[in-house]
């Protein structure tokens, strides 16, 4: 040790600075490789991951370069280094327990996290963790014993500025690459994994701090008085239930099936293959759509914006809109108060509540917001066997997803409220490369459009298999099953390629057509009911919650919901889009142009009377959106006292060790247990689940293929 020669370079300020920067970069990369699971998919993403610690490390450390006094400069440098290390290390340990990164809100409530961890906190530390701090200790020691000498010469301000500027430039380059690889990274903020993967932990934390500050400001300005305006609006907008429908599903389980990216035009749609043979895309969903036990809607619209799936979830479970910019789930999910479906059903009817989704729990901040929605259980990717063969970038594919969900579902106490979020039918609708390949591709100039039908067909089969299981296990008869499409699958920018496939012409395609394409499926299947049918009411996702609650026999008057029961005689025949566009049975007002639904043509010179009518509708649409934004931005529901609901305390919720808890509960309840498992004499029903690949369902298709290829070979 004594003879250890310190290279001269390290005895300069710049040298010491560089050493710290390199060391931190190494630590950071090591953590990326060994601790976090960031789902890197391409060489480009590896490259971005590799460079992303550099910019912020340089920028932060460069602060010390501006300090002229020797000791103070070294202390500042070491202090910054220490803080960055602590931040990295805290994220490492937090991730070990929560598979997530630390937000500012988590830091502010750190006491609660520690409390929740209790004894297990110590287990989060590994002996090798010394690696994160050893260099700090050694360097500190070397400075104090003068092994490394402090350089008395201050760094020139110009040089310090050059380093900071370089850091900013590297950051811009990093950001550019990130946005190219994942557009909307900062505006849509999908998940914390993404931000870390693309920009690093320091940048993620800074970004989160800014967002947290912004939302805290608006929230601080809101007051209980603002609630009055909201209550008045809701009272005036309320649509009383239809007596014939109220309570027809009382006490039943609720099973929401989220049909990812499924548009209404897929219903009853048949895709022609290259030989002109027609293939029904969603035969099973169609059979449900036309079933006498199903209340189907064919003028039902999605209302999402940048928050896509998560906006649909907000709309369906809270009867409020998402935001006009960014994702509500990520911006407010960790702090707002809700009157959400799971909580209402739990508190008023004793429902058990659970979500199933085969993607990481922090995507769209679900692991936070679900607690505030009152979800008892959230089975995220960590509960599923997800591997390279059965998954893609958004998680587990639908067939194994539904199949593997059965082992958990059978242990839920009934009645339960549950949501299954499928995902395989997601952009970019990549062709299956395994035995699930086989459904024909469409033949348009757009690959994305071409693949859409095959993934939708896969989703259809997955749902069919799940229904079969529900029937076999006995759950079916006790349940209301709601199928809904969350948003478009083919974006407006691609609709021209789709035009010919939906009986239109690409060259005359316009915004009127775009607007019509925003219809999504919505069906409420109630086994035992016989007077279902296709309802033509114009409605939208915001209407789902009051509709469902009324079917379950729950009065909604005391809740703050902006939608209306679709069965109510008072339901307004109208759907409002998030951007202020709207749709009625007569008119389409989309992107600022008014169209007549019958002629499908723009109305350029409306009569005075019509104009007044449209103005009135526009006012109504804007009012609904404005009230929603007031509630969400100001977190106004924390002031609402009339709901009769006890406030939700998110720290009462945990999504760890769910299975152990369910089994324990079954045991405690004994013969009072209402889970399917218990009702089946404590025998699992999982074996009743049957799943097969496309090739297994269509052995004839494969034969055809081999015959054609052999005949071609000849
Ligand atoms: C991800 C999935 C997809 O978990 O729900 O979300 P989307 O991209 O459709 O919003
Ligand atoms: Mn979606």
XYZ file of C-alpha atoms and ligand atoms in Angstrom:
725
model
C 0.000 0.000 0.000
C 2.787 2.317 1.026
C 4.504 2.134 -2.309
C 1.349 2.432 -4.292
C 2.137 5.005 -6.912
C -0.631 7.420 -7.658
C -0.382 8.642 -11.236
C 0.330 12.352 -11.331
C -2.753 12.960 -13.329
C -4.905 12.139 -10.282
C -3.202 14.860 -8.332
C -4.797 17.463 -10.560
C -8.359 18.617 -10.041
C -9.331 17.686 -13.529
C -7.765 14.244 -13.089
C -9.628 13.603 -9.860
C -12.820 14.829 -11.454
C -12.335 12.422 -14.374
C -11.658 9.530 -12.025
C -14.908 10.153 -10.172
C -16.828 10.422 -13.427
C -15.428 7.129 -14.733
C -15.946 5.325 -11.437
C -19.526 6.432 -11.203
C -20.167 5.443 -14.755
C -18.770 1.948 -14.042
C -20.920 1.593 -10.931
C -23.957 2.704 -12.812
C -23.414 0.290 -15.685
C -22.727 -2.531 -13.227
C -26.053 -1.797 -11.531
C -27.820 -1.798 -14.892
C -26.371 -5.169 -15.746
C -26.840 -6.945 -12.444
C -29.720 -5.298 -10.609
C -32.301 -3.918 -12.974
C -34.360 -5.612 -15.580
C -34.849 -2.908 -18.178
C -36.032 -4.975 -21.097
C -33.324 -4.032 -23.570
C -34.350 -5.159 -27.019
C -31.919 -3.849 -29.569
C -28.267 -2.884 -30.003
C -29.430 0.730 -30.128
C -31.062 0.417 -26.729
C -27.874 -1.122 -25.348
C -25.935 1.797 -26.702
C -28.286 4.345 -25.134
C -28.167 2.509 -21.826
C -24.407 2.477 -21.979
C -24.061 6.223 -22.496
C -26.969 7.471 -20.429
C -25.145 7.941 -17.114
C -22.450 10.105 -18.708
C -24.206 13.418 -19.238
C -25.770 13.849 -15.823
C -22.667 12.557 -14.034
C -20.495 15.132 -15.776
C -23.012 17.883 -15.276
C -23.464 17.302 -11.578
C -19.787 16.781 -10.808
C -18.886 19.851 -12.842
C -20.557 22.018 -10.205
C -17.463 21.419 -8.078
C -15.223 22.727 -10.829
C -16.649 26.220 -10.299
C -15.503 26.220 -6.679
C -12.120 27.885 -6.507
C -11.073 27.149 -2.948
C -9.132 23.910 -2.886
C -10.613 22.009 0.025
C -14.105 23.210 -0.631
C -13.887 22.134 -4.247
C -12.780 18.598 -3.338
C -15.412 18.339 -0.617
C -18.100 19.472 -3.048
C -16.959 16.930 -5.610
C -16.940 14.118 -3.070
C -20.285 15.182 -1.693
C -21.923 15.166 -5.117
C -20.319 11.818 -5.804
C -21.667 10.495 -2.526
C -25.196 11.768 -3.177
C -25.255 10.221 -6.658
C -24.048 6.944 -5.192
C -26.696 7.011 -2.478
C -29.366 7.689 -5.071
C -28.143 4.815 -7.224
C -27.829 2.478 -4.288
C -31.254 3.369 -2.896
C -32.746 2.560 -6.253
C -30.886 -0.748 -6.323
C -32.244 -1.842 -2.952
C -35.720 -0.467 -3.621
C -35.816 -2.302 -6.926
C -34.933 -5.573 -5.228
C -38.156 -5.377 -3.261
C -40.505 -3.449 -5.525
C -39.110 -4.003 -9.033
C -39.459 -0.257 -9.479
C -37.530 2.995 -9.191
C -37.883 5.566 -6.447
C -40.083 8.550 -7.144
C -39.990 11.839 -5.294
C -43.292 10.917 -3.698
C -41.792 7.668 -2.470
C -38.855 9.580 -1.026
C -41.195 11.952 0.762
C -43.015 9.005 2.251
C -39.850 6.986 2.826
C -40.820 6.335 6.432
C -43.874 4.449 5.310
C -41.889 2.301 2.893
C -39.406 1.399 5.605
C -42.255 0.649 7.998
C -43.875 -1.607 5.419
C -40.646 -3.468 4.853
C -40.022 -3.952 8.572
C -37.754 -6.910 9.256
C -37.315 -7.743 5.614
C -35.482 -4.445 4.996
C -32.193 -5.926 6.149
C -32.522 -8.761 3.682
C -32.396 -6.244 0.866
C -28.710 -5.649 1.443
C -26.206 -8.004 -0.130
C -22.573 -8.379 1.042
C -21.404 -7.312 -2.411
C -23.115 -3.948 -1.913
C -19.913 -2.696 -0.354
C -18.842 -2.293 -3.961
C -21.031 0.811 -4.218
C -19.240 2.592 -1.390
C -15.763 1.149 -1.189
C -14.302 3.577 -3.711
C -15.748 6.526 -1.846
C -14.100 5.374 1.350
C -10.767 4.647 -0.315
C -10.719 7.954 -2.148
C -11.716 9.846 0.969
C -8.913 8.089 2.837
C -6.414 8.820 0.075
C -7.294 12.506 0.152
C -7.045 12.740 3.910
C -3.724 10.929 4.090
C -2.550 13.005 1.133
C -1.911 9.874 -0.938
C -3.827 11.795 -3.497
C -2.826 15.401 -3.273
C -5.324 18.161 -3.583
C -4.480 20.398 -6.458
C -4.251 23.995 -5.268
C -4.786 25.484 -8.714
C -8.406 26.370 -9.355
C -10.028 25.315 -12.599
C -10.550 28.257 -14.905
C -14.189 29.248 -15.157
C -14.027 28.869 -18.908
C -12.920 25.257 -18.565
C -15.601 24.486 -15.999
C -18.171 25.988 -18.299
C -16.831 23.929 -21.190
C -17.318 20.737 -19.175
C -20.874 21.659 -18.204
C -21.656 22.578 -21.780
C -20.238 19.312 -23.012
C -22.468 17.518 -20.521
C -25.532 19.378 -21.793
C -24.595 18.534 -25.360
C -24.174 14.862 -24.556
C -27.526 14.976 -22.831
C -29.178 16.478 -25.904
C -27.667 13.750 -28.060
C -28.832 11.132 -25.570
C -32.322 12.585 -25.568
C -32.429 12.720 -29.326
C -31.474 9.043 -29.625
C -33.996 8.149 -26.945
C -36.838 10.011 -28.650
C -35.920 8.409 -31.958
C -36.085 4.970 -30.424
C -39.204 5.658 -28.328
C -41.153 8.683 -29.387
C -43.216 10.387 -26.732
C -40.838 9.312 -23.981
C -41.170 12.571 -22.042
C -44.644 13.586 -23.081
C -46.353 10.276 -22.528
C -44.117 8.892 -19.730
C -45.063 5.270 -20.109
C -43.082 3.886 -17.246
C -40.203 4.571 -14.943
C -38.354 1.640 -16.533
C -38.365 3.503 -19.813
C -37.082 6.757 -18.377
C -34.224 4.999 -16.620
C -33.450 2.838 -19.615
C -33.216 5.848 -21.908
C -32.038 8.704 -19.680
C -30.565 7.185 -16.553
C -31.407 7.395 -12.870
C -30.295 10.987 -12.253
C -32.301 12.340 -15.155
C -35.325 10.266 -14.208
C -35.203 11.626 -10.663
C -34.858 15.214 -11.870
C -37.725 14.775 -14.309
C -39.877 13.232 -11.638
C -39.062 16.128 -9.303
C -40.207 18.692 -11.865
C -43.431 16.795 -12.559
C -44.103 16.360 -8.863
C -43.547 20.042 -8.246
C -45.901 21.044 -11.054
C -48.750 18.847 -9.914
C -48.235 19.835 -6.288
C -48.638 23.499 -7.224
C -52.034 23.088 -8.863
C -53.145 20.797 -6.113
C -52.138 23.323 -3.454
C -54.253 26.023 -5.069
C -57.437 23.930 -5.106
C -59.875 24.333 -2.250
C -63.033 22.612 -0.992
C -65.058 25.407 -2.605
C -64.108 24.134 -6.043
C -65.995 20.985 -5.223
C -69.301 22.851 -5.187
C -69.150 23.607 -8.903
C -68.330 19.977 -9.618
C -71.191 18.701 -7.500
C -73.646 21.022 -9.217
C -72.501 19.842 -12.613
C -72.725 16.179 -11.656
C -76.202 16.628 -10.214
C -77.409 18.299 -13.379
C -75.816 15.712 -15.613
C -76.923 12.613 -13.699
C -79.108 10.177 -15.628
C -81.390 8.028 -13.493
C -81.232 4.264 -14.015
C -83.674 2.380 -16.162
C -85.968 0.386 -13.866
C -85.904 -2.642 -16.112
C -82.152 -2.867 -15.964
C -81.358 -1.712 -12.449
C -79.947 -4.546 -10.352
C -80.293 -7.312 -12.962
C -76.722 -8.396 -12.212
C -76.780 -7.786 -8.488
C -74.157 -9.663 -6.515
C -72.485 -11.164 -9.569
C -68.759 -11.256 -10.172
C -67.545 -8.665 -12.636
C -64.982 -9.699 -15.220
C -63.700 -6.933 -17.432
C -61.858 -8.157 -20.500
C -59.685 -5.476 -22.015
C -59.530 -6.015 -25.771
C -56.297 -4.250 -26.617
C -56.498 -1.895 -29.615
C -59.722 -3.491 -30.821
C -61.934 -1.287 -32.967
C -65.601 -1.793 -33.655
C -64.978 -2.311 -37.367
C -63.405 -5.674 -36.516
C -66.769 -6.913 -35.284
C -68.190 -9.258 -37.922
C -65.243 -8.382 -40.137
C -63.895 -10.954 -42.593
C -60.463 -10.567 -44.107
C -59.923 -11.826 -47.619
C -56.691 -13.716 -48.176
C -54.766 -13.641 -51.453
C -57.030 -16.354 -52.892
C -60.143 -14.384 -52.093
C -61.085 -16.734 -49.256
C -62.716 -14.922 -46.318
C -61.427 -15.366 -42.770
C -63.531 -14.151 -39.876
C -61.184 -12.151 -37.673
C -62.958 -12.409 -34.319
C -65.460 -15.260 -34.571
C -65.765 -15.772 -30.841
C -66.160 -12.122 -29.897
C -68.743 -11.867 -32.677
C -70.709 -14.743 -31.182
C -70.774 -12.896 -27.862
C -71.707 -9.668 -29.631
C -74.797 -11.290 -31.139
C -75.664 -13.448 -28.144
C -79.073 -12.919 -26.547
C -77.394 -12.553 -23.162
C -75.258 -9.680 -24.363
C -76.088 -5.986 -24.319
C -73.918 -4.743 -27.175
C -73.296 -1.187 -28.355
C -72.348 -0.249 -31.869
C -71.971 3.516 -31.412
C -69.606 3.418 -28.508
C -66.453 5.564 -28.694
C -63.089 5.575 -27.013
C -62.020 8.873 -25.439
C -58.324 8.361 -24.822
C -55.361 10.531 -25.644
C -51.640 10.083 -24.953
C -52.298 7.795 -21.994
C -53.871 5.198 -24.338
C -54.628 2.030 -22.356
C -54.288 3.846 -19.064
C -56.683 6.594 -20.164
C -59.219 3.924 -21.041
C -58.754 2.478 -17.568
C -59.283 5.917 -16.023
C -62.460 6.409 -18.031
C -63.903 2.996 -17.294
C -63.067 2.835 -13.628
C -63.545 6.411 -12.477
C -65.901 7.883 -15.092
C -63.485 10.791 -15.500
C -61.334 11.658 -18.494
C -57.581 11.283 -18.758
C -55.550 14.420 -19.440
C -55.318 16.375 -22.642
C -51.540 16.100 -22.412
C -49.531 13.204 -21.059
C -50.815 10.288 -19.066
C -53.055 10.829 -16.089
C -51.950 7.526 -14.543
C -48.319 8.585 -14.379
C -48.894 12.217 -13.445
C -51.542 11.848 -10.779
C -51.824 8.136 -10.079
C -49.467 8.324 -7.132
C -51.281 11.118 -5.329
C -54.917 11.641 -6.180
C -58.013 10.537 -4.342
C -60.514 8.481 -6.321
C -64.000 7.103 -6.217
C -63.106 4.173 -8.399
C -65.081 1.069 -9.252
C -63.054 -1.420 -7.179
C -63.257 0.747 -4.089
C -66.975 1.426 -4.453
C -67.761 -2.270 -4.892
C -65.542 -3.291 -2.048
C -66.864 -0.769 0.407
C -70.531 -1.006 -0.462
C -70.902 -4.678 -1.454
C -67.904 -6.473 0.002
C -66.371 -7.367 -3.366
C -62.852 -8.731 -3.693
C -60.974 -6.751 -6.347
C -58.127 -7.810 -8.634
C -56.317 -6.836 -11.834
C -54.412 -9.227 -14.063
C -51.812 -8.008 -16.540
C -48.656 -9.672 -17.846
C -46.464 -6.564 -18.074
C -44.266 -4.989 -15.390
C -46.278 -3.412 -12.621
C -44.861 0.050 -13.045
C -45.867 0.439 -16.683
C -48.305 3.355 -16.678
C -47.640 3.590 -12.947
C -50.238 0.911 -12.367
C -48.655 -0.411 -9.187
C -49.336 2.987 -7.572
C -52.694 3.994 -8.925
C -54.345 0.609 -8.453
C -53.859 0.941 -4.719
C -55.700 4.233 -4.820
C -58.433 2.679 -6.928
C -58.869 0.176 -4.128
C -57.582 -2.905 -5.914
C -56.804 -5.593 -3.350
C -54.600 -7.535 -5.721
C -52.572 -6.763 -8.798
C -51.065 -9.734 -10.593
C -48.379 -8.156 -12.744
C -45.632 -9.842 -14.796
C -43.894 -11.058 -11.654
C -46.790 -13.483 -11.103
C -46.494 -15.049 -14.530
C -44.038 -17.290 -16.228
C -42.831 -14.858 -18.867
C -40.020 -15.851 -21.171
C -38.642 -14.853 -24.524
C -40.842 -17.306 -26.374
C -44.177 -16.380 -24.868
C -43.852 -12.605 -24.654
C -42.984 -9.400 -26.503
C -42.126 -5.845 -25.524
C -45.458 -5.231 -23.755
C -45.378 -8.425 -21.779
C -46.868 -11.889 -21.802
C -48.935 -12.951 -24.801
C -52.664 -13.373 -24.323
C -53.078 -17.144 -24.464
C -50.563 -17.926 -21.710
C -51.723 -14.771 -19.901
C -55.323 -15.903 -19.499
C -54.267 -19.474 -18.904
C -51.816 -18.615 -16.160
C -54.338 -16.263 -14.566
C -56.617 -19.180 -13.675
C -54.345 -20.347 -10.830
C -54.968 -16.995 -9.087
C -58.520 -16.370 -10.146
C -59.727 -19.615 -8.601
C -58.603 -18.404 -5.188
C -60.444 -15.074 -5.194
C -63.355 -14.827 -2.793
C -66.615 -14.189 -4.601
C -68.156 -11.926 -5.549
C -65.123 -10.314 -7.145
C -64.523 -7.397 -9.461
C -61.700 -8.196 -11.823
C -59.997 -6.848 -14.894
C -57.908 -8.802 -17.387
C -55.717 -6.597 -19.545
C -54.794 -8.413 -22.727
C -51.986 -6.964 -24.804
C -50.940 -9.108 -27.795
C -53.046 -7.103 -30.211
C -50.768 -4.110 -29.796
C -48.879 -1.984 -32.252
C -46.746 -2.928 -34.227
C -48.907 -6.087 -34.717
C -45.849 -8.161 -35.452
C -46.414 -11.474 -37.175
C -46.131 -14.489 -34.898
C -43.052 -16.537 -35.625
C -44.165 -19.583 -33.659
C -47.096 -21.990 -33.910
C -49.507 -19.116 -33.437
C -48.685 -17.887 -36.909
C -51.119 -18.816 -39.644
C -53.902 -16.236 -39.822
C -53.503 -14.351 -43.101
C -51.862 -10.944 -43.313
C -53.686 -8.166 -45.117
C -52.093 -6.878 -48.252
C -51.755 -3.083 -47.997
C -48.655 -0.888 -48.293
C -48.610 -0.586 -44.490
C -47.072 -3.478 -42.524
C -48.778 -2.339 -39.350
C -52.214 -2.499 -40.919
C -51.376 -5.868 -42.463
C -50.556 -7.524 -39.158
C -53.513 -6.094 -37.215
C -55.997 -8.806 -38.185
C -53.844 -11.760 -37.197
C -53.108 -10.404 -33.720
C -56.807 -9.564 -33.290
C -57.633 -13.139 -34.266
C -55.151 -14.380 -31.673
C -56.829 -12.194 -29.059
C -60.199 -13.607 -30.070
C -59.014 -17.170 -29.538
C -57.470 -16.256 -26.209
C -60.769 -14.814 -25.040
C -62.628 -17.905 -26.243
C -60.303 -20.185 -24.294
C -60.824 -18.030 -21.230
C -64.616 -18.180 -21.605
C -64.378 -21.954 -21.927
C -62.506 -22.054 -18.678
C -65.009 -19.767 -16.981
C -67.765 -22.151 -18.043
C -65.872 -25.283 -17.051
C -64.978 -23.900 -13.624
C -68.514 -22.700 -12.930
C -67.533 -19.051 -12.642
C -69.391 -18.126 -15.796
C -72.937 -18.379 -14.462
C -72.167 -16.085 -11.537
C -70.499 -13.385 -13.543
C -71.086 -10.317 -15.683
C -68.462 -10.209 -18.375
C -67.704 -6.847 -19.942
C -65.664 -6.736 -23.132
C -64.318 -3.380 -24.232
C -61.882 -1.965 -26.755
C -59.515 0.575 -25.224
C -58.694 2.672 -28.320
C -57.968 2.541 -32.019
C -55.480 -0.013 -33.273
C -54.914 1.687 -36.593
C -54.080 5.360 -36.127
C -55.544 8.135 -38.267
C -52.215 8.441 -40.048
C -52.576 4.883 -41.301
C -56.273 4.870 -42.062
C -55.798 5.584 -45.747
C -54.051 2.242 -46.070
C -56.980 0.622 -44.343
C -59.605 2.430 -46.432
C -60.076 -0.173 -49.177
C -60.376 -2.945 -46.591
C -63.353 -1.225 -45.000
C -65.117 -0.545 -48.262
C -63.884 3.027 -48.731
C -61.543 4.743 -51.114
C -58.150 5.793 -49.985
C -58.136 9.009 -52.018
C -61.426 10.309 -50.627
C -60.769 9.271 -47.041
C -61.219 12.243 -44.712
C -61.680 13.285 -41.114
C -65.306 12.202 -41.152
C -64.062 8.670 -41.770
C -61.360 9.039 -39.152
C -63.974 10.010 -36.612
C -66.136 6.963 -37.405
C -63.135 4.715 -36.844
C -62.962 5.729 -33.175
C -65.754 3.314 -32.342
C -64.675 0.524 -30.035
C -66.537 -2.599 -28.922
C -68.490 -2.478 -25.704
C -70.543 -5.482 -24.652
C -72.007 -6.493 -21.363
C -72.567 -10.218 -21.256
C -74.868 -11.405 -18.473
C -75.362 -15.178 -18.549
C -78.999 -15.957 -17.806
C -80.392 -12.795 -19.386
C -82.255 -13.305 -22.627
C -83.240 -9.884 -23.871
C -79.858 -8.532 -24.873
C -79.320 -7.056 -28.314
C -77.491 -4.336 -30.134
C -78.113 -0.907 -28.713
C -77.481 2.055 -31.034
C -77.156 4.748 -28.379
C -74.237 7.097 -28.910
C -72.059 6.720 -25.864
C -68.478 6.453 -24.732
C -66.089 4.946 -22.219
C -66.967 7.503 -19.566
C -70.466 5.969 -19.452
C -69.277 2.502 -18.548
C -69.045 2.910 -14.773
C -72.522 4.304 -14.043
C -73.973 1.742 -16.462
C -72.281 -1.156 -14.720
C -73.004 0.047 -11.203
C -76.695 0.368 -12.010
C -76.756 -3.173 -13.398
C -75.223 -4.296 -10.114
C -77.965 -2.470 -8.267
C -75.821 0.325 -6.875
C -77.120 3.876 -6.645
C -74.569 6.261 -8.155
C -76.072 9.600 -7.183
C -73.586 10.277 -4.431
C -70.509 9.653 -6.508
C -68.682 12.087 -8.726
C -69.061 10.479 -12.150
C -69.165 12.376 -15.415
C -70.707 9.642 -17.544
C -74.317 8.531 -17.848
C -75.930 5.103 -17.667
C -76.216 3.935 -21.276
C -79.565 2.281 -20.544
C -81.037 5.380 -18.951
C -83.810 7.221 -20.753
C -81.988 10.375 -19.741
C -78.776 9.355 -21.495
C -77.640 12.051 -23.857
C -77.077 10.691 -27.338
C -73.519 11.945 -27.561
C -69.856 11.014 -27.316
C -67.219 13.605 -26.417
C -63.640 13.146 -27.552
C -60.781 14.213 -25.365
C -59.788 17.033 -27.715
C -63.250 18.624 -27.658
C -64.505 17.002 -30.855
C -67.826 15.208 -30.476
C -70.300 12.932 -32.129
C -74.062 12.563 -32.036
C -76.346 10.308 -34.059
C -76.844 13.191 -36.503
C -73.593 15.098 -36.566
C -69.888 14.541 -36.400
C -67.758 17.447 -35.258
C -64.160 16.393 -35.645
C -60.965 18.430 -35.806
C -62.951 21.621 -36.202
C -65.180 20.512 -39.102
C -68.857 19.725 -38.874
C -70.238 16.786 -40.884
C -73.688 15.463 -41.552
C -73.748 11.759 -40.615
C -76.287 10.922 -43.351
C -74.600 12.593 -46.299
C -71.120 12.099 -44.730
C -70.261 15.557 -46.107
C -68.989 18.667 -44.358
C -71.616 21.263 -43.524
C -69.851 24.434 -44.545
C -72.739 26.817 -44.182
C -74.963 25.659 -41.343
C -78.285 27.431 -40.826
C -78.427 29.769 -37.885
C -80.540 27.280 -36.027
C -78.141 24.428 -36.650
C -75.168 26.570 -35.692
C -76.831 27.418 -32.397
C -77.477 23.741 -31.794
C -73.867 22.827 -32.542
C -72.600 25.649 -30.333
C -74.702 24.277 -27.533
C -73.272 20.772 -28.016
C -69.754 22.165 -28.147
C -70.357 24.021 -24.921
C -71.564 20.856 -23.300
C -68.567 18.856 -24.505
C -66.136 21.486 -23.254
C -67.907 21.714 -19.933
C -67.603 17.979 -19.338
C -63.894 18.059 -20.159
C -63.299 21.153 -18.069
C -64.997 19.666 -15.015
C -62.949 16.498 -15.430
C -59.704 18.478 -15.605
C -60.667 20.499 -12.540
C -61.250 17.329 -10.562
C -58.080 15.629 -11.703
C -55.632 18.533 -11.651
C -56.857 19.854 -8.334
C -57.339 16.423 -6.798
C -60.783 17.631 -5.818
C -62.189 14.285 -4.746
C -60.191 14.589 -1.533
C -62.721 17.286 -0.608
C -65.785 15.275 -1.545
C -67.557 14.220 1.596
C -70.867 13.035 0.196
C -69.792 9.692 -1.244
C -70.123 7.761 1.971
C -66.826 6.046 1.173
C -64.009 5.783 3.667
C -60.861 7.330 2.192
C -58.450 4.796 0.706
C -55.101 4.495 2.425
C -52.679 3.170 -0.194
C -50.297 1.932 2.468
C -52.947 -0.627 3.408
C -52.303 -2.230 0.033
C -49.444 -4.387 -1.139
C -49.066 -6.508 -4.229
C -46.456 -8.806 -2.741
C -47.047 -12.458 -1.796
C -50.639 -12.363 -2.928
C -50.938 -16.104 -3.279
C -49.890 -16.745 0.323
C -52.463 -14.236 1.491
C -55.239 -15.739 -0.601
C -54.517 -19.240 0.645
C -54.371 -18.016 4.206
C -57.726 -16.321 3.772
C -59.250 -19.491 2.334
C -57.993 -21.421 5.325
C -59.313 -18.929 7.846
C -62.711 -18.823 6.192
C -62.977 -22.616 6.060
C -66.390 -23.609 4.674
C -67.340 -19.957 4.487
C -64.822 -19.530 1.685
C -66.494 -18.655 -1.604
C -63.548 -19.080 -3.920
C -63.953 -21.462 -6.831
C -61.155 -23.540 -5.390
C -63.063 -23.992 -2.131
C -66.338 -24.624 -3.906
C -64.606 -27.308 -5.921
C -63.801 -29.263 -2.735
C -60.395 -27.677 -2.481
C -59.409 -29.067 -5.840
C -57.744 -26.867 -8.376
C -59.670 -26.068 -11.554
C -56.539 -25.143 -13.449
C -56.526 -28.453 -15.316
C -59.802 -27.461 -16.921
C -58.010 -24.768 -18.859
C -57.392 -25.732 -22.454
C -55.164 -23.758 -24.745
C -53.825 -24.487 -28.183
C -51.803 -22.738 -30.842
C -53.190 -21.564 -34.183
C -51.496 -24.502 -35.902
C -53.148 -26.947 -33.534
C -56.555 -25.420 -34.218
C -55.927 -25.448 -37.959
C -54.025 -28.620 -38.858
C -55.573 -28.351 -42.344
C -53.846 -24.987 -42.970
C -50.484 -26.527 -42.343
C -51.225 -29.451 -44.673
C -52.231 -27.006 -47.392
C -48.993 -25.162 -46.914
C -46.840 -28.283 -47.184
C -48.707 -29.491 -50.238
C -48.310 -26.134 -51.915
C -44.667 -25.890 -51.066
C -43.919 -29.439 -52.230
C -45.836 -28.907 -55.430
C -43.960 -25.629 -55.868
C -40.712 -27.463 -55.288
C -41.530 -29.835 -58.062
C -48.956 -2.029 -21.494
C -50.215 -2.091 -22.228
C -50.195 -1.232 -23.476
O -48.905 -2.582 -20.247
O -51.324 -1.953 -21.440
O -50.555 0.068 -23.290
P -50.832 1.090 -24.494
O -49.542 1.261 -25.243
O -51.891 0.524 -25.380
O -51.273 2.326 -23.827
Mn -53.894 -0.042 -25.319
